[in-house]
CSV table of C-alpha atoms and ligand atoms in Angstrom, one decimal:
chain,number,residue,atom,x,y,z
A,1,MET,CA,0.0,0.0,0.0
A,2,GLU,CA,1.0,3.6,-0.4
A,3,LYS,CA,2.2,5.0,2.9
A,4,THR,CA,0.5,8.4,3.5
A,5,TRP,CA,0.3,10.8,6.4
A,6,ARG,CA,-2.3,13.3,7.5
A,7,TRP,CA,-0.7,16.7,7.5
A,8,PHE,CA,-2.6,19.8,8.7
A,9,GLY,CA,-1.2,22.4,6.5
A,10,LYS,CA,1.5,25.1,7.1
A,11,LYS,CA,0.7,25.4,10.7
A,12,ASP,CA,1.6,21.7,11.3
A,13,THR,CA,4.9,21.5,13.1
A,14,ILE,CA,5.6,18.1,11.5
A,15,THR,CA,7.6,18.9,8.4
A,16,PHE,CA,7.9,17.1,5.0
A,17,ALA,CA,11.5,16.6,5.7
A,18,MET,CA,10.6,14.7,8.9
A,19,LEU,CA,8.1,12.6,7.0
A,20,ARG,CA,10.5,11.7,4.2
A,21,GLN,CA,12.9,10.4,6.9
A,22,ILE,CA,10.3,8.0,8.2
A,23,GLY,CA,9.3,6.6,4.8
A,24,VAL,CA,6.1,8.5,4.1
A,25,GLU,CA,5.3,8.7,0.4
A,26,GLY,CA,2.1,10.7,0.1
A,27,ILE,CA,0.3,13.4,1.9
A,28,VAL,CA,-3.3,13.5,3.1
A,29,THR,CA,-4.6,17.0,3.6
A,30,ALA,CA,-7.4,19.6,3.0
A,31,LEU,CA,-7.7,23.3,2.4
A,32,TYR,CA,-8.2,24.0,6.1
A,33,ASP,CA,-8.7,27.8,5.6
A,34,VAL,CA,-11.7,27.4,3.3
A,35,PRO,CA,-15.0,27.3,5.2
A,36,ALA,CA,-17.2,24.3,4.6
A,37,GLY,CA,-19.5,24.9,1.6
A,38,GLU,CA,-17.1,27.3,-0.2
A,39,ILE,CA,-15.4,26.4,-3.5
A,40,TRP,CA,-11.8,25.2,-3.4
A,41,SER,CA,-10.3,27.4,-6.1
A,42,PRO,CA,-7.7,26.1,-8.6
A,43,GLU,CA,-5.2,28.6,-7.2
A,44,ALA,CA,-5.6,27.5,-3.6
A,45,ILE,CA,-5.4,23.8,-4.6
A,46,ALA,CA,-2.2,24.5,-6.7
A,47,GLY,CA,-0.6,26.4,-3.7
A,48,VAL,CA,-0.9,23.4,-1.4
A,49,LYS,CA,0.0,20.9,-4.1
A,50,ASN,CA,3.2,22.9,-5.0
A,51,ASP,CA,4.2,23.1,-1.4
A,52,ILE,CA,3.9,19.4,-1.0
A,53,GLU,CA,5.8,18.6,-4.2
A,54,ALA,CA,8.5,21.1,-3.2
A,55,GLY,CA,8.9,19.0,-0.1
A,56,GLY,CA,9.5,15.9,-2.1
A,57,LEU,CA,6.1,14.3,-1.6
A,58,ARG,CA,2.8,14.1,-3.5
A,59,TRP,CA,-0.7,15.0,-2.5
A,60,SER,CA,-2.4,11.6,-2.5
A,61,VAL,CA,-5.7,12.0,-0.7
A,62,VAL,CA,-8.0,14.9,0.2
A,63,GLU,CA,-9.3,14.4,3.7
A,64,SER,CA,-11.9,15.8,3.9
A,65,LEU,CA,-13.8,17.8,1.4
A,66,PRO,CA,-16.5,18.6,4.0
A,67,VAL,CA,-20.1,18.0,3.3
A,68,SER,CA,-22.1,21.0,4.6
A,69,GLU,CA,-24.8,20.2,7.2
A,70,ALA,CA,-27.5,21.6,4.8
A,71,ILE,CA,-26.7,18.8,2.3
A,72,LYS,CA,-27.1,16.2,5.1
A,73,TYR,CA,-30.4,17.5,6.4
A,74,ALA,CA,-31.6,18.7,2.9
A,75,GLY,CA,-31.9,22.4,3.8
A,76,LYS,CA,-33.0,25.0,1.4
A,77,ASP,CA,-29.4,25.7,0.4
A,78,ARG,CA,-28.6,22.2,-0.6
A,79,ASP,CA,-28.5,22.5,-4.3
A,80,ARG,CA,-26.2,25.5,-4.2
A,81,LEU,CA,-23.9,23.8,-1.8
A,82,ILE,CA,-23.8,20.6,-3.9
A,83,GLU,CA,-22.9,22.7,-6.9
A,84,ASN,CA,-20.0,24.2,-5.0
A,85,TYR,CA,-19.0,20.7,-4.0
A,86,ARG,CA,-19.0,19.7,-7.7
A,87,LEU,CA,-16.9,22.7,-8.6
A,88,SER,CA,-14.4,21.9,-5.9
A,89,LEU,CA,-14.2,18.3,-7.1
A,90,ALA,CA,-13.7,19.4,-10.7
A,91,ASN,CA,-10.9,21.8,-9.6
A,92,LEU,CA,-9.2,18.9,-7.7
A,93,GLY,CA,-9.6,16.6,-10.6
A,94,ARG,CA,-8.0,19.1,-13.0
A,95,ALA,CA,-5.1,19.3,-10.6
A,96,GLY,CA,-4.7,15.5,-10.7
A,97,ILE,CA,-5.9,14.9,-7.1
A,98,ARG,CA,-8.3,12.0,-7.4
A,99,THR,CA,-9.0,10.4,-4.0
A,100,VAL,CA,-11.4,12.3,-1.8
A,101,CYS,CA,-12.5,11.3,1.7
A,102,TYR,CA,-15.6,12.7,3.3
A,103,ASN,CA,-18.2,11.7,5.9
A,104,PHE,CA,-21.9,12.0,6.3
A,105,MET,CA,-22.2,12.1,10.1
A,106,PRO,CA,-24.7,14.7,11.2
A,107,VAL,CA,-23.3,17.5,13.5
A,108,ILE,CA,-20.6,15.6,15.2
A,109,ASP,CA,-17.7,13.7,13.6
A,110,TRP,CA,-15.7,11.3,15.7
A,111,ILE,CA,-16.4,11.1,19.5
A,112,ARG,CA,-14.1,10.6,22.4
A,113,THR,CA,-14.5,11.6,26.1
A,114,ASP,CA,-10.8,11.6,27.1
A,115,LEU,CA,-7.8,12.6,25.0
A,116,GLU,CA,-5.0,11.5,27.4
A,117,HIS,CA,-6.2,8.2,28.9
A,118,PRO,CA,-3.1,6.9,30.8
A,119,LEU,CA,-1.8,3.4,29.9
A,120,PRO,CA,0.4,1.3,32.2
A,121,ASP,CA,3.5,1.8,30.1
A,122,GLY,CA,3.5,5.6,30.5
A,123,THR,CA,2.0,6.5,27.1
A,124,SER,CA,-1.6,7.7,26.8
A,125,SER,CA,-4.4,7.2,24.3
A,126,LEU,CA,-7.8,8.4,23.3
A,127,TYR,CA,-10.7,6.9,25.1
A,128,PHE,CA,-14.5,6.7,25.0
A,129,ASP,CA,-16.4,6.4,28.3
A,130,LYS,CA,-20.1,5.7,27.7
A,131,THR,CA,-21.2,6.9,31.1
A,132,ARG,CA,-19.4,10.3,30.6
A,133,PHE,CA,-20.9,10.6,27.1
A,134,ALA,CA,-24.4,9.8,28.5
A,135,TYR,CA,-23.8,12.4,31.2
A,136,PHE,CA,-22.9,14.9,28.5
A,137,ASP,CA,-26.1,14.1,26.6
A,138,CYS,CA,-28.5,13.9,29.6
A,139,ARG,CA,-27.1,16.5,32.0
A,140,ILE,CA,-25.1,19.0,29.9
A,141,LEU,CA,-26.9,19.2,26.6
A,142,ARG,CA,-30.2,18.2,28.4
A,143,ARG,CA,-31.4,16.8,25.2
A,144,GLU,CA,-35.2,16.1,25.2
A,145,GLY,CA,-35.9,12.4,25.6
A,146,ALA,CA,-32.2,11.5,25.9
A,147,GLU,CA,-32.7,9.2,28.9
A,148,LYS,CA,-34.7,6.8,26.9
A,149,ASP,CA,-31.6,6.1,24.7
A,150,TYR,CA,-29.8,4.6,27.7
A,151,THR,CA,-30.4,1.4,29.7
A,152,PRO,CA,-31.5,1.6,33.4
A,153,GLN,CA,-27.9,0.6,34.4
A,154,GLU,CA,-26.5,3.3,32.3
A,155,ARG,CA,-28.8,5.9,33.8
A,156,GLU,CA,-27.8,4.8,37.3
A,157,ARG,CA,-24.1,5.2,36.4
A,158,VAL,CA,-25.0,8.7,35.1
A,159,GLU,CA,-26.7,9.5,38.5
A,160,ALA,CA,-23.6,8.3,40.3
A,161,LEU,CA,-21.3,10.4,38.2
A,162,ALA,CA,-23.5,13.4,38.7
A,163,LYS,CA,-22.8,13.2,42.4
A,164,ASN,CA,-19.0,13.3,41.9
A,165,ILE,CA,-18.2,15.2,38.8
A,166,THR,CA,-16.5,18.6,39.3
A,167,GLY,CA,-17.2,21.8,37.4
A,168,ALA,CA,-13.7,21.6,35.9
A,169,GLU,CA,-14.3,18.0,34.7
A,170,GLU,CA,-17.6,19.0,33.2
A,171,ASP,CA,-15.9,21.9,31.3
A,172,ALA,CA,-13.2,19.5,30.1
A,173,LEU,CA,-15.8,17.0,28.9
A,174,ILE,CA,-17.5,19.8,26.8
A,175,ASP,CA,-14.2,20.9,25.5
A,176,THR,CA,-13.2,17.4,24.5
A,177,ILE,CA,-16.5,16.3,22.9
A,178,ILE,CA,-17.5,19.4,21.0
A,179,VAL,CA,-14.4,21.6,20.6
A,180,LYS,CA,-11.1,19.7,20.7
A,181,THR,CA,-12.1,16.7,18.7
A,182,GLN,CA,-14.1,18.7,16.2
A,183,GLY,CA,-12.5,22.1,15.9
A,184,PHE,CA,-9.6,21.0,13.7
A,185,ILE,CA,-11.5,19.0,11.2
A,186,HIS,CA,-14.9,20.5,11.1
A,187,GLY,CA,-16.2,24.0,10.5
A,188,ASN,CA,-19.1,23.6,12.9
A,189,ILE,CA,-17.4,24.6,16.1
A,190,ARG,CA,-14.0,26.2,16.5
A,191,GLU,CA,-11.6,26.6,19.4
A,192,GLY,CA,-12.5,29.9,21.2
A,193,ASP,CA,-16.2,29.9,20.2
A,194,PRO,CA,-18.2,31.2,23.1
A,195,GLU,CA,-21.0,29.0,24.4
A,196,PRO,CA,-20.2,25.8,22.4
A,197,VAL,CA,-23.1,24.0,24.1
A,198,ALA,CA,-25.6,26.5,22.7
A,199,ILE,CA,-24.1,26.3,19.2
A,200,PHE,CA,-24.2,22.5,19.4
A,201,ASN,CA,-27.8,22.4,20.5
A,202,ARG,CA,-28.8,24.6,17.6
A,203,LEU,CA,-27.0,22.3,15.2
A,204,LEU,CA,-28.8,19.2,16.7
A,205,ALA,CA,-32.2,21.0,16.3
A,206,LEU,CA,-31.6,21.1,12.5
A,207,TYR,CA,-32.0,17.4,12.4
A,208,LYS,CA,-35.4,17.2,13.9
A,209,GLY,CA,-37.4,14.7,11.9
A,210,ILE,CA,-34.4,13.4,10.0
A,211,ASP,CA,-34.3,9.6,10.6
A,212,ARG,CA,-32.1,6.9,9.1
A,213,ASP,CA,-34.1,6.7,5.8
A,214,ALA,CA,-34.2,10.4,5.3
A,215,LEU,CA,-30.4,10.7,5.9
A,216,ARG,CA,-29.9,7.8,3.5
A,217,ASN,CA,-32.0,9.5,0.8
A,218,ASN,CA,-30.0,12.7,1.3
A,219,LEU,CA,-26.8,10.8,0.8
A,220,ARG,CA,-28.1,9.1,-2.3
A,221,TYR,CA,-29.2,12.5,-3.7
A,222,PHE,CA,-25.8,14.0,-3.0
A,223,LEU,CA,-23.9,11.0,-4.6
A,224,GLU,CA,-26.2,11.1,-7.7
A,225,GLN,CA,-25.4,14.8,-8.2
A,226,ILE,CA,-21.6,14.4,-7.8
A,227,MET,CA,-20.9,11.2,-9.7
A,228,PRO,CA,-21.0,12.7,-13.2
A,229,VAL,CA,-18.1,15.0,-12.1
A,230,CYS,CA,-16.3,12.1,-10.6
A,231,ASP,CA,-16.7,10.2,-13.8
A,232,THR,CA,-15.3,13.1,-15.9
A,233,TYR,CA,-12.2,13.6,-13.7
A,234,ASP,CA,-11.8,10.0,-12.5
A,235,ILE,CA,-12.3,10.9,-8.8
A,236,ARG,CA,-12.7,8.2,-6.3
A,237,MET,CA,-15.1,9.3,-3.5
A,238,CYS,CA,-14.5,7.5,-0.1
A,239,ILE,CA,-17.1,7.7,2.6
A,240,HIS,CA,-15.7,7.4,6.1
A,241,PRO,CA,-17.5,5.1,8.5
A,242,ASP,CA,-19.2,6.6,11.6
A,243,ASP,CA,-17.1,6.8,14.7
A,244,PRO,CA,-18.3,5.2,16.8
A,245,PRO,CA,-20.6,3.2,14.4
A,246,TYR,CA,-24.0,3.6,16.0
A,247,PRO,CA,-26.5,6.4,16.4
A,248,VAL,CA,-25.6,9.0,19.0
A,249,LEU,CA,-27.4,12.0,20.5
A,250,GLY,CA,-30.7,11.1,18.8
A,251,LEU,CA,-29.0,11.5,15.4
A,252,PRO,CA,-29.1,8.8,12.8
A,253,ARG,CA,-25.8,7.3,11.6
A,254,ILE,CA,-25.8,5.5,8.3
A,255,VAL,CA,-22.2,4.1,7.8
A,256,THR,CA,-22.1,1.7,10.7
A,257,GLY,CA,-21.3,-1.7,9.2
A,258,ASP,CA,-22.1,-4.3,6.6
A,259,GLU,CA,-25.7,-3.5,5.8
A,260,ASP,CA,-25.2,0.2,5.6
A,261,ILE,CA,-22.1,0.0,3.5
A,262,SER,CA,-23.8,-2.5,1.1
A,263,TRP,CA,-26.7,-0.1,0.9
A,264,ILE,CA,-24.6,2.9,0.0
A,265,LEU,CA,-22.5,1.1,-2.6
A,266,GLN,CA,-25.6,-0.3,-4.3
A,267,ALA,CA,-27.7,2.8,-4.0
A,268,VAL,CA,-25.3,4.5,-6.4
A,269,ASP,CA,-23.6,1.6,-8.1
A,270,ASN,CA,-20.6,3.3,-9.6
A,271,PRO,CA,-17.1,2.2,-8.7
A,272,ARG,CA,-16.2,5.8,-8.0
A,273,ASN,CA,-18.7,5.7,-5.1
A,274,GLY,CA,-16.4,4.0,-2.6
A,275,LEU,CA,-15.2,3.6,0.9
A,276,THR,CA,-12.6,4.8,3.3
A,277,PHE,CA,-12.0,1.6,5.2
A,278,CYS,CA,-11.4,2.9,8.7
A,279,ALA,CA,-10.6,-0.2,10.6
A,280,GLY,CA,-10.6,1.7,13.8
A,281,SER,CA,-14.1,3.2,13.5
A,282,LEU,CA,-15.5,-0.1,12.4
A,283,SER,CA,-13.8,-2.0,15.1
A,284,SER,CA,-15.5,0.0,17.9
A,285,GLY,CA,-18.9,-1.5,16.9
A,286,ALA,CA,-19.4,-4.9,18.6
A,287,HIS,CA,-21.5,-6.0,15.6
A,288,ASN,CA,-18.5,-5.6,13.1
A,289,ASP,CA,-16.1,-8.3,12.1
A,290,VAL,CA,-13.4,-6.1,10.6
A,291,PRO,CA,-11.5,-8.6,8.4
A,292,ALA,CA,-14.8,-9.9,7.0
A,293,LEU,CA,-15.8,-6.3,6.1
A,294,ALA,CA,-12.4,-5.8,4.4
A,295,ARG,CA,-12.8,-8.9,2.4
A,296,ARG,CA,-16.3,-8.0,1.3
A,297,PHE,CA,-15.7,-4.4,0.4
A,298,ALA,CA,-12.0,-4.5,-0.8
A,299,SER,CA,-12.9,-3.8,-4.4
A,300,ARG,CA,-14.8,-0.6,-3.5
A,301,THR,CA,-12.2,0.6,-1.0
A,302,HIS,CA,-10.1,3.5,-2.3
A,303,TYR,CA,-8.4,4.5,0.9
A,304,VAL,CA,-7.5,2.8,4.2
A,305,HIS,CA,-7.2,4.1,7.8
A,306,LEU,CA,-5.1,1.7,9.9
A,307,ARG,CA,-6.2,1.8,13.5
A,308,SER,CA,-7.6,-0.6,16.1
A,309,THR,CA,-9.7,-0.5,19.2
A,310,ASP,CA,-10.7,-2.7,22.1
A,311,ILE,CA,-14.3,-2.6,23.4
A,312,LEU,CA,-14.3,-2.7,27.2
A,313,GLU,CA,-17.0,-3.1,29.8
A,314,ASP,CA,-20.0,-0.7,30.0
A,315,GLY,CA,-19.8,0.3,26.3
A,316,ASN,CA,-16.4,2.0,26.7
A,317,PHE,CA,-13.7,1.6,24.1
A,318,ILE,CA,-10.0,2.4,23.9
A,319,GLU,CA,-7.6,2.8,21.0
A,320,ALA,CA,-5.5,-0.4,20.9
A,321,SER,CA,-2.0,-1.0,19.7
A,322,HIS,CA,-1.9,-1.2,15.9
A,323,LEU,CA,-0.9,-4.8,16.3
A,324,GLU,CA,-3.7,-5.8,18.6
A,325,GLY,CA,-7.4,-5.3,19.2
A,326,ARG,CA,-10.6,-5.7,17.1
A,327,GLY,CA,-9.1,-4.0,14.1
A,328,HIS,CA,-7.0,-7.2,13.2
A,329,LEU,CA,-4.7,-5.0,11.2
A,330,VAL,CA,-2.4,-7.8,10.2
A,331,GLU,CA,-5.2,-9.6,8.4
A,332,VAL,CA,-6.7,-6.3,7.1
A,333,THR,CA,-3.3,-5.3,5.7
A,334,ARG,CA,-2.9,-8.6,4.0
A,335,ILE,CA,-6.3,-8.3,2.3
A,336,PHE,CA,-5.7,-4.8,1.0
A,337,GLU,CA,-2.1,-5.4,0.0
A,338,LYS,CA,-3.3,-8.3,-2.2
A,339,GLU,CA,-6.3,-6.3,-3.6
A,340,ASN,CA,-4.3,-3.3,-4.6
A,341,PRO,CA,-0.7,-2.6,-3.6
A,342,ASP,CA,-1.1,1.0,-4.6
A,343,LEU,CA,-4.0,1.7,-2.3
A,344,PRO,CA,-3.3,4.8,-0.1
A,345,MET,CA,-3.3,4.0,3.6
A,346,ARG,CA,-2.5,6.1,6.6
A,347,ILE,CA,-1.8,5.4,10.2
A,348,ASP,CA,-4.8,6.8,12.2
A,349,HIS,CA,-4.5,8.0,15.8
A,350,GLY,CA,-1.2,7.3,17.5
A,351,ARG,CA,-0.6,7.2,21.2
A,352,LEU,CA,1.1,10.1,23.0
A,353,MET,CA,4.7,9.1,23.6
A,354,PHE,CA,7.9,10.9,24.9
A,355,ASP,CA,7.3,14.6,24.5
A,356,ASP,CA,4.3,14.4,22.1
A,357,ALA,CA,1.9,15.7,24.7
A,358,ALA,CA,3.8,19.0,25.1
A,359,ARG,CA,3.8,19.7,21.4
A,360,GLY,CA,0.2,20.7,20.9
A,361,TYR,CA,-0.6,18.2,18.2
A,362,ASN,CA,-4.3,17.7,17.2
A,363,PRO,CA,-5.8,14.9,19.3
A,364,GLY,CA,-4.8,11.5,17.9
A,365,TYR,CA,-2.2,13.0,15.6
A,366,SER,CA,1.0,12.8,17.6
A,367,PHE,CA,4.3,12.5,15.8
A,368,TYR,CA,6.1,9.7,17.8
A,369,GLY,CA,2.9,7.7,18.4
A,370,ARG,CA,2.1,7.6,14.7
A,371,MET,CA,5.7,7.1,13.6
A,372,TYR,CA,5.9,4.1,16.0
A,373,ALA,CA,2.6,2.6,14.5
A,374,LEU,CA,3.9,3.3,11.0
A,375,ALA,CA,7.0,1.3,11.8
A,376,GLN,CA,4.9,-1.6,13.1
A,377,ILE,CA,2.7,-1.5,10.0
A,378,GLU,CA,5.8,-1.4,7.7
A,379,GLY,CA,6.8,-4.7,9.3
A,380,VAL,CA,3.4,-6.1,8.7
A,381,LEU,CA,3.5,-5.0,5.1
A,382,ALA,CA,6.9,-6.6,4.6
A,383,ALA,CA,5.6,-9.9,6.1
A,384,VAL,CA,2.3,-10.1,4.2
A,385,SER,CA,3.6,-9.0,0.8
A,386,GLY,CA,6.4,-11.5,0.5
B,1,DNO,C1,-10.6,11.6,13.1
B,1,DNO,C2,-10.8,11.3,11.7
B,1,DNO,C3,-12.1,11.8,11.2
B,1,DNO,C4,-12.1,11.7,9.7
B,1,DNO,C5,-13.4,12.3,9.0
B,1,DNO,C6,-13.3,12.0,7.5
B,1,DNO,O1,-9.5,11.5,13.6
B,1,DNO,O2,-10.8,9.9,11.5
B,1,DNO,O3,-12.2,13.2,11.5
B,1,DNO,O4,-11.0,12.5,9.1
B,1,DNO,O5,-14.5,11.8,9.6
B,1,DNO,O6,-14.3,12.8,6.9
């Protein structure tokens, strides 16, 4: 597979020179300064592409070309926003950038409750604590009807937490769930926004009445509109699975596993309507057998995220080592390497190691942690491709 690396633009302190030293071949990035819904101009695309090439690398994958909320909930602006998306795709295609990752998760992208969960060896990792998330939903957002989405035991655990949690812990939970994890990838909420909870609740309200079928229809509509542009420029669209892969906060999620992925690929049965195979996101759903999914969807996978998780008690999950856990990355790597040795892959989410924590990297995107995982995966690649 092609070894790629997510790079966050000029403000990223990880340089191309560092990446070349560790065997990275291609860059995954986006135009982070362009607000979601606006057109990616040829000039802006060329600027980033030239910088990457001057650094001795190539721009392999766009992650992400964000899909505006109004496309997902079919707001009145939807057709204008889809037209902008089509223009951005055409501009990328003309520049020769042909693999585009996106997601269709309403309001909130990936979800974690703790960004520095300590591990016994002194490193730390990202973590999802179901009770804390339920507390955020029921007691902080105070979402109407939230309680009924949790079991009696889960509600009891929320009660118990409510007795102990401090104001500072509550603030940290809000910051983690809706600012720190979202701000750097998502235009919805940014670091420094006042009243993130109020903004977040307003976004949730946009999805009143949008259930799974409605969201599926909106995705199909979007794909039907963009596929002709993808055909013209040979662009492979790669939808990212939901993280975690189940409904949250009363919002539908439609990329959760086998049935959903089959539906999407068949609803618009064009090889350019494909998948980002995020082994990590898929592994955090107890219903998913990750190698079986890789086997089933390999031919429509255009981009791979290598990461793994372990599901713990009470609905919690933790990011596992890249050689362990439910992601079964050795097997997954074997499947994809056989399917297409040129398939771009990147290491997703490394642990915090050495002085990573002090360097202000985006959550999950440490340097040493990802470099360590990349070395592990290089070993796997050497072993499976012999
Ligand atoms: C988090 C990432 C996601 C992913 C988007 C793709 O670390 O895996 O934010 O980039 O969902 O659209």
